[in-house]
Short mmCIF file of C-alpha atoms in Angstrom, two decimals:
data_model
loop_
_atom_site.label_atom_id
_atom_site.label_comp_id
_atom_site.label_asym_id
_atom_site.label_seq_id
_atom_site.Cartn_x
_atom_site.Cartn_y
_atom_site.Cartn_z
CA UNK G 3 56.40 4.25 28.90
CA UNK G 4 55.23 5.68 32.31
CA UNK G 5 51.57 6.53 32.14
CA UNK G 6 50.05 8.91 35.16
CA UNK G 7 46.63 9.06 35.58
CA UNK G 8 43.92 9.68 38.35
CA UNK G 9 43.69 6.79 41.18
CA UNK G 10 40.09 6.51 40.52
CA UNK G 11 40.51 5.72 36.90
CA UNK G 12 42.96 3.11 37.47
CA UNK G 13 41.23 1.30 39.96
CA UNK G 14 38.30 0.89 37.39
CA UNK G 15 40.49 -0.89 34.86
CA UNK G 16 39.72 -4.47 34.53
CA UNK G 17 43.03 -6.02 33.25
CA UNK G 18 45.77 -3.81 34.51
CA UNK G 19 48.63 -5.93 33.66
CA UNK G 20 47.56 -6.80 30.24
CA UNK G 21 46.67 -3.10 29.48
CA UNK G 22 50.26 -2.11 30.86
CA UNK G 23 51.65 -4.66 28.61
CA UNK G 24 49.60 -3.43 25.45
CA UNK G 25 50.92 0.35 26.19
CA UNK G 26 54.52 -1.00 26.57
CA UNK G 27 54.53 -3.00 23.29
CA UNK G 28 53.04 0.21 21.37
CA UNK G 29 55.98 2.34 22.63
CA UNK G 30 58.60 -0.48 21.42
CA UNK G 31 57.02 -0.08 18.24
CA UNK G 32 57.56 3.55 18.02
CA UNK G 33 61.15 2.99 19.24
CA UNK G 34 61.43 -0.06 16.47
CA UNK G 35 60.01 1.79 13.40
CA UNK G 36 62.63 4.63 14.00
CA UNK G 37 65.44 2.27 15.03
CA UNK G 38 66.03 3.69 18.50
CA UNK G 39 66.03 -0.05 19.62
CA UNK G 40 69.46 -0.23 18.13
CA UNK G 41 70.48 3.26 19.66
CA UNK G 42 71.15 2.72 23.41
CA UNK G 43 71.63 6.47 24.12
CA UNK G 44 68.28 7.49 22.65
CA UNK G 45 66.27 5.15 25.66
CA UNK G 46 68.10 6.47 28.91
CA UNK G 47 64.61 6.98 30.29
CA UNK G 48 60.96 5.88 29.95
CA UNK G 49 58.65 8.14 27.71
CA UNK G 50 56.12 9.63 29.98
CA UNK G 51 52.54 10.61 29.72
CA UNK G 52 50.54 12.49 31.99
CA UNK G 53 46.82 13.46 32.06
CA UNK G 54 45.51 16.34 34.02
CA UNK G 55 42.39 18.65 34.63
CA UNK G 56 44.42 21.40 33.12
CA UNK G 57 47.30 21.46 30.82
CA UNK G 58 49.57 23.96 29.10
CA UNK G 59 48.01 23.51 25.55
CA UNK G 60 45.04 22.26 23.45
CA UNK G 61 43.46 18.86 24.55
CA UNK G 62 47.17 17.09 24.53
CA UNK G 63 50.73 17.97 23.41
CA UNK G 64 53.94 16.22 23.25
CA UNK G 65 56.91 16.79 25.35
CA UNK G 66 58.40 15.24 28.52
CA UNK G 67 55.84 14.21 29.86
CA UNK G 68 53.43 14.24 26.93
CA UNK G 69 50.33 15.61 28.36
CA UNK G 70 46.33 15.49 27.71
CA UNK G 71 42.90 16.20 29.44
CA UNK G 72 41.72 13.42 31.93
CA UNK G 73 39.42 12.00 29.11
CA UNK G 74 42.13 10.70 27.11
CA UNK G 75 42.86 7.96 29.75
CA UNK G 76 39.10 6.52 29.88
CA UNK G 77 39.97 4.05 27.44
CA UNK G 78 42.77 2.78 29.62
CA UNK G 79 40.35 2.90 32.64
CA UNK G 80 37.96 0.79 30.72
CA UNK G 81 40.59 -1.55 29.21
CA UNK G 82 39.10 -0.66 25.79
CA UNK G 83 42.22 0.90 24.61
CA UNK G 84 43.70 -2.66 23.74
CA UNK G 85 40.79 -3.02 20.92
CA UNK G 86 40.25 0.33 20.15
CA UNK G 87 43.76 1.78 20.16
CA UNK G 88 44.42 5.49 20.83
CA UNK G 89 45.22 7.86 17.89
CA UNK G 90 45.91 10.84 20.12
CA UNK G 91 48.14 9.13 22.50
CA UNK G 92 50.29 7.75 19.82
CA UNK G 93 50.11 10.67 18.08
CA UNK G 94 51.86 12.74 20.94
CA UNK G 95 53.82 10.26 21.86
CA UNK G 96 55.21 10.00 18.09
CA UNK G 97 56.26 13.89 18.17
CA UNK G 98 58.80 12.94 20.86
CA UNK G 99 60.12 10.32 18.36
CA UNK G 100 59.94 12.39 15.18
CA UNK G 101 63.23 13.01 13.68
CA UNK G 102 65.12 12.82 10.56
CA UNK G 103 64.82 11.39 7.92
CA UNK G 104 61.07 12.26 8.21
CA UNK G 105 60.97 15.69 9.24
CA UNK G 106 60.83 17.78 5.99
CA UNK G 107 59.17 21.17 6.02
CA UNK G 108 55.35 21.05 6.62
CA UNK G 109 55.64 17.39 7.83
CA UNK G 110 55.06 18.18 11.76
CA UNK G 111 51.56 17.11 11.90
CA UNK G 112 52.07 14.70 8.89
CA UNK G 113 54.89 12.36 9.18
CA UNK G 114 54.23 12.14 13.10
CA UNK G 115 51.19 10.02 12.01
CA UNK G 116 53.43 7.42 10.82
CA UNK G 117 53.50 6.36 14.61
CA UNK G 118 50.06 6.49 14.83
CA UNK G 119 49.90 4.16 11.75
CA UNK G 120 52.55 1.60 13.04
CA UNK G 121 50.50 1.33 16.40
CA UNK G 122 47.16 1.11 15.23
CA UNK G 123 48.26 -1.48 12.75
CA UNK G 124 50.78 -3.35 14.14
CA UNK G 125 50.03 -2.80 18.01
CA UNK G 126 46.28 -2.80 17.83
CA UNK G 127 45.45 -5.00 15.11
CA UNK G 128 43.43 -2.62 12.92
CA UNK G 129 43.06 -2.90 9.29
CA UNK G 130 44.47 0.49 7.32
CA UNK G 131 40.61 1.07 6.26
CA UNK G 132 39.73 1.40 9.83
CA UNK G 133 42.39 3.98 10.69
CA UNK G 134 42.02 7.43 11.48
CA UNK G 135 38.32 7.61 11.54
CA UNK G 136 37.58 7.77 7.64
CA UNK G 137 39.67 5.17 6.93
CA UNK G 138 43.44 5.02 5.59
CA UNK G 139 43.39 2.42 3.24
CA UNK G 140 43.07 2.65 -0.81
CA UNK G 141 39.18 2.01 -0.61
CA UNK G 142 38.71 4.67 2.12
CA UNK G 143 40.90 7.63 0.66
CA UNK G 144 39.84 6.98 -2.93
CA UNK G 145 37.53 10.06 -3.20
CA UNK G 146 40.42 12.23 -1.76
CA UNK G 147 43.00 10.44 -3.99
CA UNK G 148 40.79 11.21 -7.14
CA UNK G 149 40.35 14.78 -6.30
CA UNK G 150 44.15 15.44 -5.69
CA UNK G 151 45.41 13.36 -8.70
CA UNK G 152 42.90 15.21 -10.75
CA UNK G 153 43.90 18.58 -9.30
CA UNK G 154 47.36 20.57 -9.95
CA UNK G 155 48.14 21.12 -6.22
CA UNK G 156 51.68 20.05 -4.95
CA UNK G 157 52.06 17.60 -2.29
CA UNK G 158 52.82 20.51 0.16
CA UNK G 159 49.65 22.17 -0.64
CA UNK G 160 47.54 19.15 -0.28
CA UNK G 161 45.84 18.32 2.95
CA UNK G 162 47.05 16.88 6.06
CA UNK G 163 45.44 13.66 5.50
CA UNK G 164 46.05 13.20 1.71
CA UNK G 165 49.68 14.07 2.63
CA UNK G 166 49.86 11.39 5.04
CA UNK G 167 48.22 8.91 2.50
CA UNK G 168 51.47 9.41 0.87
CA UNK G 169 53.43 7.56 3.64
CA UNK G 170 50.54 5.05 4.31
CA UNK G 171 50.71 3.85 0.50
CA UNK G 172 54.63 2.86 1.10
CA UNK G 173 53.61 1.24 4.49
CA UNK G 174 50.40 -0.64 2.91
CA UNK G 175 52.41 -1.85 -0.02
CA UNK G 176 56.23 -2.30 1.45
CA UNK G 177 55.39 -2.72 4.94
CA UNK G 178 56.65 -0.78 8.10
CA UNK G 179 60.07 -2.57 7.98
CA UNK G 180 60.79 -0.58 4.89
CA UNK G 181 60.64 2.47 7.06
CA UNK G 182 62.62 1.13 9.93
CA UNK G 183 65.59 0.05 7.20
CA UNK G 184 65.37 3.82 5.91
CA UNK G 185 65.83 5.09 9.37
CA UNK G 186 68.54 2.78 10.01
CA UNK G 187 70.56 4.28 6.95
CA UNK G 188 70.16 7.51 8.38
CA UNK G 189 71.61 6.41 11.61
CA UNK G 190 74.42 4.80 10.00
CA UNK G 191 75.15 7.99 7.82
CA UNK G 192 73.18 10.93 9.07
CA UNK G 193 73.17 14.14 6.95
CA UNK G 194 73.47 17.62 8.50
CA UNK G 195 69.85 18.66 9.21
CA UNK G 196 70.70 22.32 9.30
CA UNK G 197 72.56 22.54 5.74
CA UNK G 198 70.56 20.02 3.90
CA UNK G 199 67.81 21.82 1.75
CA UNK G 200 64.26 20.48 2.15
CA UNK G 201 64.34 19.38 -1.60
CA UNK G 202 67.43 17.33 -0.96
CA UNK G 203 65.99 15.79 2.25
CA UNK G 204 63.32 14.87 0.13
CA UNK G 205 65.73 12.97 -2.48
CA UNK G 206 67.51 11.46 0.35
CA UNK G 207 64.40 9.65 1.57
CA UNK G 208 63.25 8.57 -1.83
CA UNK G 209 66.96 7.32 -2.65
CA UNK G 210 66.78 5.57 0.67
CA UNK G 211 63.40 3.73 -0.24
CA UNK G 212 64.90 2.79 -3.51
CA UNK G 213 67.86 0.98 -1.79
CA UNK G 214 66.05 -0.74 0.81
CA UNK G 215 63.33 -1.91 -1.84
CA UNK G 216 65.68 -2.55 -4.67
CA UNK G 217 63.03 -0.55 -6.77
CA UNK G 218 63.06 2.90 -8.37
CA UNK G 219 60.83 5.19 -6.19
CA UNK G 220 61.49 8.22 -8.30
CA UNK G 221 58.13 7.87 -10.46
CA UNK G 222 56.18 7.34 -7.42
CA UNK G 223 57.65 10.74 -5.85
CA UNK G 224 56.98 12.58 -8.96
CA UNK G 225 53.31 11.25 -9.35
CA UNK G 226 52.76 12.61 -5.89
CA UNK G 227 54.20 16.06 -6.87
CA UNK G 228 56.82 15.92 -4.12
CA UNK G 229 59.59 18.47 -4.06
CA UNK G 230 62.29 16.47 -5.79
CA UNK G 231 64.02 17.28 -9.02
CA UNK G 232 63.74 15.24 -12.35
CA UNK G 233 67.46 14.56 -12.13
CA UNK G 234 67.17 13.22 -8.97
CA UNK G 235 63.89 11.24 -9.73
CA UNK G 236 65.76 9.55 -12.45
CA UNK G 237 68.77 8.59 -10.53
CA UNK G 238 67.80 4.97 -9.86
CA UNK G 239 66.64 4.23 -13.53
CA UNK G 240 68.80 1.06 -13.60
CA UNK G 241 66.26 -0.46 -10.96
CA UNK G 242 62.79 -1.69 -11.66
CA UNK G 243 60.03 0.99 -11.47
CA UNK G 244 57.96 0.71 -8.31
CA UNK G 245 54.44 2.08 -8.40
CA UNK G 246 51.48 0.81 -6.14
CA UNK G 247 49.36 -0.88 -9.45
CA UNK G 248 49.99 -0.74 -13.31
CA UNK G 249 47.38 1.87 -13.61
CA UNK G 250 48.57 4.14 -10.84
CA UNK G 251 47.38 6.84 -10.40
CA UNK G 252 44.84 6.44 -13.09
CA UNK G 253 43.34 3.88 -10.64
CA UNK G 254 41.81 7.00 -8.60
CA UNK G 255 41.14 9.09 -11.62
CA UNK G 256 39.36 6.72 -14.06
CA UNK G 257 35.91 7.27 -14.70
CA UNK G 258 33.58 4.41 -13.31
#
């Protein structure tokens, strides 16, 4: 990762080497969770992140280079990024890593945050409850989950933060390595992204998580109302059913 920022900001940084190593560690984590560290053809050039006084879109965007306004590197200048992390930086660089099998319809601003989560938790050392401001752990998301599971929205109709929590439940209980192993399965035998329907992509991911965990993930995907068929959800019925808890999702909807 190469970060381009104003010299006057860089001169303020109290621990340049330590901060640079922190940034490289987080970039390596994004490569790792997608299995890109096993794909030399993906890593010909460093990723680039540039801040400037005027950029082409919004406060930050992905691309080569990914860009943001100058205030995004204030935490690098202060050295505080090592402890505070940078959800937005990980998010924009995450878009550059975002690829099948986690790119189903509507996931552009959802599954990209898989990369923010791995950098915040594994890279920065935060707990799940302190991620994304309001918390991405089971306690912090309890109100949103009660509303979702008590309602009739499908997964694709839910707010982005609720949709992300579907992935977070998998991270929280199964670990980030499960995502890497799913990505490696895709690298080993990729599907034709242009030919596979959205439902089939969801089913592929469901089956991949079942294979890497040795658990039947179908009930979890159905509880979340993801677009998978009943037939596909029952395909791994010979494996033990996996849910985050025995009373899931009643753990969120039960009256106190």
